[in-house]
XYZ file of C-alpha atoms in Angstrom:
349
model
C 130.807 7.813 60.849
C 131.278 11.689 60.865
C 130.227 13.784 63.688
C 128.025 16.696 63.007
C 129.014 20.467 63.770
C 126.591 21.787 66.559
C 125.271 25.407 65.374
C 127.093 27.671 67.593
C 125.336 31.080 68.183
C 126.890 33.864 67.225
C 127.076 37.117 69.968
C 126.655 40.600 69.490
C 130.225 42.323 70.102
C 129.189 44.250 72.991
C 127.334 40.845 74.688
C 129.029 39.901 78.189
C 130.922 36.750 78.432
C 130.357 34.095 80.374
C 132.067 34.786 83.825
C 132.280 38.636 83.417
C 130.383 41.025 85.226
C 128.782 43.619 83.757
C 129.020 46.795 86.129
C 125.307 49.187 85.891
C 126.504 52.944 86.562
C 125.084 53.789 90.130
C 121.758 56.131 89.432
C 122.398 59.645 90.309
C 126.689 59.526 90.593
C 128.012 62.990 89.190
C 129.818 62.820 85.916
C 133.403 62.541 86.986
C 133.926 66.319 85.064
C 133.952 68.711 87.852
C 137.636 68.554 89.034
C 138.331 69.301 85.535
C 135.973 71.993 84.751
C 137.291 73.669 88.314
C 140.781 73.258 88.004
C 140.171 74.995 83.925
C 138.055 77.503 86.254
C 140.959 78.034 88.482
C 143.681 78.453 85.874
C 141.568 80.986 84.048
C 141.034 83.026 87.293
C 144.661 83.057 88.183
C 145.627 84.031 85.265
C 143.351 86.967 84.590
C 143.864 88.128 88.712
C 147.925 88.490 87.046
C 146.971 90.155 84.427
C 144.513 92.498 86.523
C 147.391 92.891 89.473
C 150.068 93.756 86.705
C 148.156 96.630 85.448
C 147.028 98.270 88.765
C 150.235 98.126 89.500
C 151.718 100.455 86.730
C 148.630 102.408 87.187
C 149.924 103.042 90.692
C 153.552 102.952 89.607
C 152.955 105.144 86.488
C 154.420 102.494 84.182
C 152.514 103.849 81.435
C 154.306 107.010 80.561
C 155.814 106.437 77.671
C 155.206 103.156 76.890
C 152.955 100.344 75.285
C 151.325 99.989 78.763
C 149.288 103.261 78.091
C 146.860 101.153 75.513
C 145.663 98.442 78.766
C 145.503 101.532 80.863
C 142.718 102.966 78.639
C 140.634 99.954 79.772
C 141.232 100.066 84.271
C 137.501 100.736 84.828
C 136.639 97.450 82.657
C 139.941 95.730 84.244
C 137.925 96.568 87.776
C 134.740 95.090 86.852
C 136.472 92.169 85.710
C 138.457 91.554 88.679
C 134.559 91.488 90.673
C 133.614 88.792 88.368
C 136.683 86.745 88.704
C 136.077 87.220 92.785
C 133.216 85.782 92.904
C 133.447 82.625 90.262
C 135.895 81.503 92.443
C 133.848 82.289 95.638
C 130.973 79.720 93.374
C 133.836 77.133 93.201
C 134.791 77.446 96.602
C 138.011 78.560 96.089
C 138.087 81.179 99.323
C 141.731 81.901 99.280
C 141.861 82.910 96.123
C 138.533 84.660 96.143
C 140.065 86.913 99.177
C 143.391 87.847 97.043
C 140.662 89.112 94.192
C 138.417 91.328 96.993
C 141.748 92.874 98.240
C 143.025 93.653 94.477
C 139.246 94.845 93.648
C 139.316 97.047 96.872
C 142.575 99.031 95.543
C 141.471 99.160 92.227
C 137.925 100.699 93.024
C 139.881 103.516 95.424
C 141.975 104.117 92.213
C 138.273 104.577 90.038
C 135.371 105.298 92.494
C 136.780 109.177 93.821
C 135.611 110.393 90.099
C 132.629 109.151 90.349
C 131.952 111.143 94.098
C 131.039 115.124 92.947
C 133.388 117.594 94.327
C 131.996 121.021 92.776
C 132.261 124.186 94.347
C 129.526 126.498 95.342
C 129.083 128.594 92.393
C 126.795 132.192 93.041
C 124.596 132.804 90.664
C 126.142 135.713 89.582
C 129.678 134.484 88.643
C 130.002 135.051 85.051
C 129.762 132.170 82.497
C 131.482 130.471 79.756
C 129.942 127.773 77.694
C 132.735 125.473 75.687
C 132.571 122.778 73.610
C 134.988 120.620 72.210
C 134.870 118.592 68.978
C 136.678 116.199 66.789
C 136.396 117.124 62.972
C 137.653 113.632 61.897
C 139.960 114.890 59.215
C 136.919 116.587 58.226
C 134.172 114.009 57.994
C 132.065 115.392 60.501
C 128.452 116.964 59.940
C 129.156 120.293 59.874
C 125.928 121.885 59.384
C 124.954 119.364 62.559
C 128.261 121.077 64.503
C 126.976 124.654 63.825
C 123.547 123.913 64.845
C 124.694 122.615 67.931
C 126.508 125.815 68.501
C 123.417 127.842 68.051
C 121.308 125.752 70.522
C 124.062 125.164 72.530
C 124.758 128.739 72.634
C 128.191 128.263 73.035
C 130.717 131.119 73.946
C 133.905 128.763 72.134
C 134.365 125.981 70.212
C 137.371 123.609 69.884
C 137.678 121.755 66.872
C 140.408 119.075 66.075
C 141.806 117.539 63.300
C 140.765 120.093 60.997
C 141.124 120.433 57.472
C 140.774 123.810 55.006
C 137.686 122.055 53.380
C 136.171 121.513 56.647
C 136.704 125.029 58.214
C 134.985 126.647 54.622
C 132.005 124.433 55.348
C 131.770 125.508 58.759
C 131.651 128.923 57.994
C 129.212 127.568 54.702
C 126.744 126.069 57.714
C 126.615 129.912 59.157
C 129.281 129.721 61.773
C 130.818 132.591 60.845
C 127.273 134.825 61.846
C 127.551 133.198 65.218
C 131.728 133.226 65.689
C 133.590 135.726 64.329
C 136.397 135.606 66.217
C 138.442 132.608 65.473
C 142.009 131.385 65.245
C 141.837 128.603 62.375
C 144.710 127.031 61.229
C 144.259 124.036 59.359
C 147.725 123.187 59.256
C 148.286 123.654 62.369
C 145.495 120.850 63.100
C 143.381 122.291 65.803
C 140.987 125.613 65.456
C 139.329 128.115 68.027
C 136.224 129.837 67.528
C 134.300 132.669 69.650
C 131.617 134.956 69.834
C 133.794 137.664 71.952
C 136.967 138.564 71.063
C 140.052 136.942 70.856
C 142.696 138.024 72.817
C 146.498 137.281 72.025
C 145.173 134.321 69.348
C 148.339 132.533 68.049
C 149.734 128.713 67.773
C 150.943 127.792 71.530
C 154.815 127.523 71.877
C 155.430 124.436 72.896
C 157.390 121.495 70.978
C 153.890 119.260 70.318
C 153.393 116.482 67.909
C 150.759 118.600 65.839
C 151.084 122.511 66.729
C 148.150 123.739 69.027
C 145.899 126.776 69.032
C 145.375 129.331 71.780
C 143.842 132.380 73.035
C 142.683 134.239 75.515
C 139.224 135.422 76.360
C 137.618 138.317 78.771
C 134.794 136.127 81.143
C 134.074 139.166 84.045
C 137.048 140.831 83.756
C 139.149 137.133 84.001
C 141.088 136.989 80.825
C 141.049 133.259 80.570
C 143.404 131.422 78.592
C 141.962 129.117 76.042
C 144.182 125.781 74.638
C 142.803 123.485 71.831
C 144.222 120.111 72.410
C 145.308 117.113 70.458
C 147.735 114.964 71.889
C 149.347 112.253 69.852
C 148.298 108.897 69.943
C 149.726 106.201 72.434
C 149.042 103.256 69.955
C 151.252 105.415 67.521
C 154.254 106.348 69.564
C 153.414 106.488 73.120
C 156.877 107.989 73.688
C 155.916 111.486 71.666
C 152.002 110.878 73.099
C 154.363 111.651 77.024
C 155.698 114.322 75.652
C 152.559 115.792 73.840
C 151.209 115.872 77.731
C 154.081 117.232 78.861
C 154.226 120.205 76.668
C 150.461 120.604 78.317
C 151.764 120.698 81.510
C 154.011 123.314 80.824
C 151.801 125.739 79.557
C 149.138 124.725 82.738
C 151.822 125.578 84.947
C 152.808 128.877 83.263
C 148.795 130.088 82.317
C 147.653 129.252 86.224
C 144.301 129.411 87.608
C 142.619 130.329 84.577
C 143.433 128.129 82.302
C 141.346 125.825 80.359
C 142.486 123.120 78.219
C 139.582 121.345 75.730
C 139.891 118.926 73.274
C 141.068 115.165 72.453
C 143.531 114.454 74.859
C 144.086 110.901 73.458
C 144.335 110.125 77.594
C 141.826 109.085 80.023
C 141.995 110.022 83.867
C 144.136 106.266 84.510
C 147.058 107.356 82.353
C 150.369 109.026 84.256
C 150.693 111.835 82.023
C 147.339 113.036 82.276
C 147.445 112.805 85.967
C 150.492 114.447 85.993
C 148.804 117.697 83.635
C 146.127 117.624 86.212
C 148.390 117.425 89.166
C 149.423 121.153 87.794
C 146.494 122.604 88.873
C 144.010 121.787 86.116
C 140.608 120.156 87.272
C 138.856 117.295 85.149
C 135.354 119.111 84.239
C 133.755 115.378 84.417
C 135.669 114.142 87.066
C 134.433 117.914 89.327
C 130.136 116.781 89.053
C 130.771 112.842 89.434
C 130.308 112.005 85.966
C 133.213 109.281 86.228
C 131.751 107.632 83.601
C 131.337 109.923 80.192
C 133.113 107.462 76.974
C 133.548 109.866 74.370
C 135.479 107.175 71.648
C 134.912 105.223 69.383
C 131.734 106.995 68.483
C 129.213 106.981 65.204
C 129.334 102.994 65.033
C 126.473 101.384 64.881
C 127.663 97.950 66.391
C 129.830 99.763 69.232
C 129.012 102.053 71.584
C 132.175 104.473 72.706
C 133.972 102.643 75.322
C 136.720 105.095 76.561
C 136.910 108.772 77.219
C 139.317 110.841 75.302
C 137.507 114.212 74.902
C 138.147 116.250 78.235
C 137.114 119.793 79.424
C 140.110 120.961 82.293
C 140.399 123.834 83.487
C 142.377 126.192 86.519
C 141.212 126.993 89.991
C 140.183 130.415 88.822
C 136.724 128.452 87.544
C 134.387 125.692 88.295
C 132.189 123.547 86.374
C 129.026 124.091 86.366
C 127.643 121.543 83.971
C 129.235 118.812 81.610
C 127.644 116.838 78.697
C 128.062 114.791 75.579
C 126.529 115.146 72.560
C 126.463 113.024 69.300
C 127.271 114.649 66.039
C 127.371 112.460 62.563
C 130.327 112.036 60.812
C 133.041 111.968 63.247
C 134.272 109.381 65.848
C 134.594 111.479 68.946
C 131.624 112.615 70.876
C 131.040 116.553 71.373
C 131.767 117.693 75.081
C 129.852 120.383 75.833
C 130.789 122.459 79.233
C 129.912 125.946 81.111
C 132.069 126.494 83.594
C 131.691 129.593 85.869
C 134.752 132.657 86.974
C 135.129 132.061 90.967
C 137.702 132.945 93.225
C 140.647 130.861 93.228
């Protein structure tokens, strides 16, 4: 007689068997995650605290003359900020060590940034005569220049530096009526850079010096000062930061040799963190923004809707014969520098 099959039941794959135990998570046990999530934490932090270190260091070595390092250098203010964040995500995952290393590094890099931010103009009398300047960026001629001349006329500006200029540009310039309000003028589209004036020009002529593009001078009676008047553009650093040295060099130069009255406007393709500019300032020239404690001014990339300027290019310097008396940006269509517009006042240097 057969024997008959008992049904056997069939289990679900993820059933227990008999004589395993089936372990129930403990209620409220942490996710084992956090070691990695603070080690990733740590790793990013160390890395960006070398990256941050590297840079203040070749802002205080001057590693950036010259070389690629000049582009980083743009950004030390942002590199700062960053650094303050970094100290204080690992202060939230209790690294302390590190977190001191980051305050220390911060603390050097905000007594490299924070002294242009602290005013340091002179007493001015109210009767020291005046010059009001402005300094623009024609954008190979894009820029609005109907927009540019009004600005001029409200501004009522003395001079105006323009850069990157091009024959069509200056004929539309004059077009908007800025010949009526500047007749005196060195323009030399070739030559890249233009100055214009409602007094007379004195000695108006391309500057001798071996620049990248040639630059415009002249000199100008303010009170009986004759003060000497440079349009700047520098080269690029992204370009060739080797002629962009040089370009600043050339500057320095011709501070040196001009003296207290001097005043050099225009796109210097440099902020205040870059060797070479500190090095055209160390010969005697004052940083109009820098003088009131407006450390903070970005004057590039402007006219984009999606980006506000993030860097500052555009400068106003000038001698010890003068001071600054005021310092502003203004937005003009067309181009992607912002206007800088400055009166600075004849003192005794």
């Amino acid at each position: 007689m057969g024997v008959q099959a008992a049904d056997v039941p069939v289990l679900p794959d993820d059933a227990p068997t008999e004589g395993t135990a089936q372990v129930e998570p403990e209620h409220g046990s942490p996710a084992p995650t956090w070691i990695p999530r603070r080690l990733v934490a740590l790793v990013g932090c160390g890395l960006a605290l070398a990256a941050s270190a590297a840079l203040t260091a070749a802002r205080l070595l001057g590693l950036d003359a010259g070389t690629a390092v000049a582009l980083p250098m743009a950004g030390l203010p942002y590199v700062a900020a960053g650094t303050a964040i970094v100290a204080l995500v690992l202060l939230g995952v209790k690294a302390r060590c590190l977190a001191l290393v980051a305050a220390v590094l911060l603390g050097v890099e905000l007594a490299v940034v924070l002294p242009r931010f602290v005013p340091d103009a002179r007493d001015v009398p109210a009767t020291a005569p005046r010059l009001r300047v402005a300094t623009s960026n024609a954008y190979q001629g894009r820029i609005d220049e109907a927009a540019l001349v009004d600005l001029v006329r409200t501004a009522r500006l003395d001079v105006l530096a323009v850069q990157e200029m091009t024959p069509d540009s200056a004929h539309a310039l004059d077009g908007a009526g800025l010949r009526d309000l500047m007749p005196y003028r060195i323009v030399r589209p070739e030559a890249d850079t233009a100055l214009y004036s409602r007094r007379p020009l004195i000695d108006a002529r391309v500057l001798d010096r071996p620049t990248t593009w040639p630059q415009v001078t002249a000199g100008i009676d303010v009170g009986g000062h004759v003060v000497r008047l440079v349009a700047v553009h520098t080269f690029y650093p992204a370009g060739d930061p080797r002629r962009w040295d040089l370009d600043l060099r050339a500057l320095r130069d011709e501070a040196t040799e001009t003296g207290a009255d001097a005043v050099l406007l225009g796109d210097f393709n440099a902020t205040l963190d870059h060797a070479p500019m500190r090095s055209l300032l160390d010969a005697g020239l004052v940083d109009s923004h820098a003088e009131l404690g407006r450390g903070w001014a970005p004057t590039w990339p402007a006219g984009r809707p999606t980006l506000p300027p993030l860097i500052q290019l555009d400068h106003v310097l000038h001698g010890d014969g003068l001071a600054a008396v005021s310092v502003e940006e203004r937005t003009i269509q067309g181009t992607d520098h912002r206007t800088i517009v400055a009166e600075l006042a004849v003192v005794d240097s």
